Amino acid sequence: MGNTVYYTTGILLFFLCLFIVLERKFPYSNPIPFFRKGFWPDLLWYTLIQSYFLKILIFDYLIIPLDNHFHLSSLQLITKWPIFLQVIFFLVTHDFYIYWFHRWQHNSKILWRTHEAHHSNREVDWLAGSRSHSLEILINQTIEFAPIILLGAHPIVVPIKALLDAVWGMYIHANIDVKSGRLKYLINSPEMHQWHHADDRKVFYSNYSTKFALWDWIFGTAFLAEKKPDRFGLYYPYPDDYFLQHIHAFKRIEEEKIAKHKYFGVYFRFTIWWHNLFIGKGNPPTIPHPGEDTSKADTTTADTLNALNGKVSD
C-alpha cells in the first residue's frame, strides 16, 4: 500500500501524455492549443488546489468521522470479496448513481447552478473535465467514496477507483476522434461525451453517462449524430475566473463592477495579464443563439478587463 500513490501517479501521467499526443494526432474537432483559454484555472485551481483541499475535507472531516461514530466498516460487509469484484461493484453502482444525479442536475434550476461551470469551457479537451464547482465535487465524491469505506472494502479500492475516475474523465473529454463501433452501446467515449458539451440546446438533456454509456441507451437519453458539434460551451456568457465561477452559482454578478473594485480589480488585472502572457490578447466573442437578446448580456472576465485596459477582443 505504501507505494500505491507512486504507481497510480505514474499510470495517471502516462495516460495524460497519451491523450495529449492523441489529441494532436487525431483531433475530434479543430486542434485545440495546449494553453487554451481557461487552461491555467483548470489546472491550478480546479485540478491541483481544489482537489487537494476537497480530498482533506471529504475524507478527514466527513467520511472518517462518520465511520468512527457509527463503526459501519467494522461490519466488513464486503471485505471478503475479491478486490477486483469490489472495484467492479463500486464502478457500476457509482456510475449508475452519477447518471441519475447528472440527469437531475440538467433538470433542476438549483443543481444546474453548481453544474454549469463544468459546461462553460468553449474548448473541450483532456483537462476540461476537471472544471467542476466545489459543491458538486463535495456531493459526488462523498457519495462515491463513503460506501467504499463504510462497507469495509479493501483500502486499495479507493486509489484504484480514484485512478479509474481520473483516467476515464480525461478520456471522455479529450479532443480525440474515437469511433467506438458497437462498444458505444456499452462504454462511454469522446464520441458521445463531446456532444454532451456542445453548445446545442437539443443535446442539453442527453448523454449523461460517465463510464457506461448503456445507461443513456437504456433510459432513452442517448444522442449521437453523423456530424460533429459546431461549437461547445454554454449558450450564454459565463465568468472565466475560478472565484467568480463559484460566486456565480449563488448570485449573478456584474463583472465590470467587480473588476473596477479597489482590491478585486488588482486581482483581475493580474489574471488578464497572465492570460495574455500565455494565450494571447483578447478572447473569442460569445456567440449568442439566434433571436437571443444580447443587449443585456454579461461580459466575460477577460472581455471586461480588456475593455478596462483599452483593448478590444479579437
XYZ file of C-alpha atoms in Angstrom:
314
model
C 0.000 0.000 0.000
C 2.889 2.362 0.727
C 3.895 2.573 -2.943
C 0.358 2.768 -4.303
C 0.466 6.535 -4.771
C 3.614 6.245 -6.891
C 2.074 3.596 -9.127
C -1.220 5.437 -9.553
C 0.534 8.755 -10.221
C 2.774 7.127 -12.816
C -0.174 5.500 -14.571
C -2.117 8.763 -14.498
C 0.780 10.707 -16.020
C 1.196 8.054 -18.714
C -2.420 8.368 -19.837
C -2.259 12.158 -19.570
C 0.672 12.236 -22.005
C -1.031 9.662 -24.236
C -4.214 11.730 -24.504
C -2.239 14.892 -25.268
C -0.435 13.127 -28.122
C -3.644 11.571 -29.472
C -5.393 14.946 -29.389
C -2.753 16.313 -31.726
C -2.677 13.269 -33.992
C -6.407 12.535 -34.203
C -8.405 15.614 -33.112
C -12.171 15.246 -32.757
C -12.738 18.850 -33.752
C -10.242 21.506 -34.747
C -6.890 21.168 -32.949
C -7.002 22.973 -29.604
C -3.983 24.988 -28.406
C -2.321 23.370 -25.409
C -2.567 26.621 -23.424
C -6.148 27.162 -24.454
C -8.455 29.654 -22.806
C -9.111 28.515 -19.240
C -6.078 26.189 -19.117
C -4.498 27.756 -16.029
C -7.631 27.980 -13.857
C -8.496 24.397 -14.803
C -5.006 23.127 -13.987
C -4.030 25.206 -10.960
C -7.318 25.922 -9.216
C -9.558 23.005 -10.163
C -7.103 20.131 -10.666
C -4.451 20.882 -8.051
C -5.644 23.276 -5.329
C -9.355 22.474 -5.170
C -8.810 18.714 -5.433
C -6.225 18.766 -2.644
C -8.379 20.608 -0.116
C -11.593 18.792 -1.009
C -9.824 15.460 -0.519
C -8.924 16.513 3.037
C -12.442 17.777 3.718
C -14.223 14.731 2.300
C -12.090 12.040 3.921
C -10.763 13.601 7.133
C -13.803 15.643 8.128
C -16.760 13.765 6.645
C -16.281 10.085 5.835
C -13.799 9.018 8.528
C -15.613 10.817 11.399
C -18.847 9.249 10.144
C -17.275 5.807 10.276
C -15.720 6.469 13.686
C -19.156 7.338 15.016
C -21.218 4.507 13.530
C -18.425 1.889 13.111
C -20.020 0.623 9.917
C -16.762 -0.555 8.363
C -16.303 -2.951 11.291
C -19.222 -4.948 9.901
C -16.955 -5.866 6.953
C -19.904 -6.388 4.645
C -17.799 -6.839 1.510
C -14.320 -7.234 2.985
C -14.018 -10.864 1.917
C -14.920 -10.179 -1.693
C -12.043 -10.367 -4.210
C -10.562 -6.910 -4.769
C -11.398 -6.887 -8.485
C -15.038 -7.664 -7.632
C -15.117 -4.828 -5.093
C -13.773 -2.418 -7.716
C -16.324 -3.536 -10.327
C -19.155 -3.296 -7.784
C -18.341 0.308 -6.901
C -17.663 1.258 -10.522
C -21.094 0.083 -11.643
C -23.137 1.289 -8.666
C -21.482 4.701 -8.549
C -21.780 5.161 -12.301
C -25.486 4.356 -12.064
C -25.866 6.977 -9.328
C -23.875 9.556 -11.316
C -26.096 9.043 -14.355
C -29.219 9.932 -12.376
C -27.647 12.738 -10.369
C -26.179 14.211 -13.550
C -29.580 13.964 -15.222
C -31.148 15.676 -12.202
C -28.594 18.489 -12.459
C -29.686 19.232 -16.005
C -33.344 19.233 -14.982
C -33.085 21.246 -11.761
C -32.529 25.001 -11.807
C -30.849 24.847 -8.408
C -28.488 21.959 -9.165
C -27.716 23.364 -12.606
C -26.188 26.414 -10.925
C -23.469 24.203 -9.441
C -23.011 22.217 -12.662
C -22.889 24.930 -15.313
C -19.205 25.633 -14.603
C -18.439 22.164 -15.937
C -20.076 23.116 -19.241
C -18.509 26.562 -19.544
C -15.383 25.582 -21.496
C -15.693 26.518 -25.158
C -12.799 24.218 -25.983
C -13.200 20.687 -24.621
C -10.033 18.686 -24.089
C -8.414 16.255 -21.637
C -8.309 18.928 -18.919
C -11.812 20.353 -19.379
C -13.442 17.686 -17.226
C -11.623 18.977 -14.146
C -13.722 22.147 -14.122
C -16.473 21.382 -11.615
C -17.897 23.534 -8.847
C -16.548 22.562 -5.411
C -20.075 21.869 -4.109
C -20.689 19.441 -6.956
C -17.431 17.622 -6.193
C -18.172 17.640 -2.466
C -21.522 15.935 -3.017
C -20.421 13.449 -5.660
C -17.135 12.326 -4.136
C -18.602 11.968 -0.654
C -21.326 9.725 -2.066
C -18.724 7.940 -4.196
C -16.117 7.127 -1.558
C -18.205 6.885 1.625
C -19.687 3.475 0.680
C -16.214 2.140 -0.156
C -15.011 2.869 3.368
C -18.251 2.274 5.267
C -18.842 -1.133 3.664
C -15.364 -2.269 4.656
C -13.761 -2.511 1.224
C -10.044 -3.188 0.915
C -8.071 0.083 1.369
C -6.558 -0.210 -2.113
C -10.009 0.107 -3.697
C -10.038 3.871 -3.007
C -6.887 4.739 -5.032
C -7.847 2.290 -7.786
C -11.312 3.832 -8.081
C -9.856 7.353 -7.990
C -7.363 6.455 -10.729
C -10.052 4.972 -12.982
C -12.215 8.056 -12.443
C -9.371 10.397 -13.365
C -8.268 8.474 -16.462
C -11.805 7.991 -17.761
C -12.655 11.613 -17.027
C -9.717 12.771 -19.144
C -10.598 10.286 -21.876
C -14.255 11.168 -22.415
C -13.450 14.891 -22.509
C -10.359 14.504 -24.699
C -10.412 16.074 -28.149
C -9.826 12.680 -29.788
C -11.728 11.333 -32.778
C -12.829 7.917 -31.498
C -15.113 5.535 -33.363
C -16.377 3.037 -30.798
C -18.443 0.856 -33.105
C -20.796 -1.384 -31.161
C -18.933 -0.595 -27.941
C -20.706 2.767 -27.968
C -23.757 0.967 -26.552
C -21.738 -0.116 -23.513
C -18.741 2.170 -22.933
C -18.726 5.951 -22.960
C -16.175 7.789 -25.102
C -15.466 11.250 -26.571
C -17.720 10.252 -29.460
C -20.752 10.731 -27.210
C -19.495 12.975 -24.430
C -18.232 15.707 -26.747
C -21.851 16.076 -27.855
C -22.886 16.446 -24.218
C -20.694 19.561 -24.020
C -21.947 21.014 -27.299
C -23.486 24.486 -27.388
C -26.636 22.975 -28.820
C -29.898 23.029 -26.914
C -31.213 19.815 -28.437
C -28.490 17.798 -26.664
C -28.803 19.569 -23.315
C -30.809 16.617 -21.969
C -28.668 13.859 -23.475
C -25.575 11.722 -22.878
C -25.397 11.885 -19.081
C -23.316 8.721 -18.678
C -19.750 8.830 -17.429
C -18.212 5.379 -17.897
C -21.043 3.133 -19.047
C -22.989 4.566 -21.972
C -25.552 1.819 -21.617
C -27.467 3.947 -19.071
C -28.205 6.513 -21.788
C -29.295 3.847 -24.245
C -31.474 2.042 -21.681
C -33.195 5.180 -20.386
C -33.601 6.911 -23.743
C -31.174 9.820 -23.339
C -28.519 8.786 -25.875
C -27.699 11.195 -28.692
C -25.232 10.608 -31.496
C -25.163 12.377 -34.849
C -23.188 11.849 -38.026
C -21.890 15.403 -37.963
C -19.888 16.942 -35.130
C -20.890 19.883 -32.918
C -20.340 23.344 -34.362
C -19.305 24.819 -31.033
C -19.033 23.970 -27.350
C -19.828 25.534 -24.007
C -22.784 27.469 -22.660
C -25.101 29.445 -24.919
C -24.891 32.405 -22.532
C -21.912 34.371 -21.157
C -20.170 32.949 -18.118
C -17.220 34.148 -15.975
C -13.713 32.980 -16.792
C -12.333 33.364 -13.276
C -12.366 30.480 -10.774
C -13.738 32.541 -7.889
C -16.371 34.278 -9.987
C -17.500 30.914 -11.324
C -18.118 29.801 -7.744
C -19.907 33.015 -6.763
C -21.941 32.851 -9.977
C -23.692 29.724 -8.699
C -25.329 31.779 -5.948
C -25.505 35.285 -7.359
C -25.331 36.525 -10.922
C -22.836 39.344 -10.724
C -21.805 42.279 -12.868
C -18.174 41.567 -13.576
C -17.460 45.087 -14.747
C -18.269 46.446 -11.282
C -16.144 43.777 -9.608
C -13.225 44.491 -11.932
C -13.302 48.184 -11.015
C -13.203 47.430 -7.286
C -10.164 48.825 -5.460
C -8.848 45.428 -4.378
C -10.554 42.889 -6.621
C -9.594 44.943 -9.656
C -5.906 44.336 -8.943
C -6.508 40.599 -8.870
C -8.490 40.608 -12.115
C -5.913 42.761 -13.881
C -3.316 40.204 -12.884
C -5.450 37.373 -14.304
C -5.825 39.120 -17.654
C -2.087 39.827 -17.757
C -1.439 36.125 -17.111
C -3.996 35.184 -19.784
C -2.423 37.499 -22.360
C 1.085 36.326 -21.482
C 0.435 32.644 -22.200
C -2.524 32.651 -24.582
C -2.624 35.985 -26.360
C -4.634 39.153 -26.217
C -8.373 39.100 -26.451
C -10.982 36.384 -26.304
C -13.274 34.719 -28.803
C -16.562 36.629 -28.742
C -19.552 34.941 -27.170
C -21.794 33.562 -29.913
C -25.469 34.019 -28.975
C -28.242 31.800 -30.188
C -30.446 33.162 -32.979
C -33.044 35.506 -31.551
C -31.260 35.847 -28.215
C -31.421 39.327 -26.677
C -27.796 40.403 -26.364
C -28.499 43.937 -25.197
C -28.325 42.851 -21.546
C -25.735 40.148 -21.963
C -22.947 39.927 -19.411
C -19.326 40.052 -20.465
C -16.703 37.525 -19.532
C -13.928 38.462 -17.134
C -11.341 38.743 -19.878
C -13.596 40.865 -22.107
C -14.333 43.202 -19.203
C -10.689 43.662 -18.329
C -9.716 44.106 -21.951
C -12.205 46.958 -22.116
C -10.838 48.471 -18.919
C -7.327 48.234 -20.313
C -8.330 49.815 -23.605
C -8.120 46.574 -25.566
C -10.627 45.142 -27.984
C -11.368 41.426 -28.190
C -10.378 39.770 -31.434
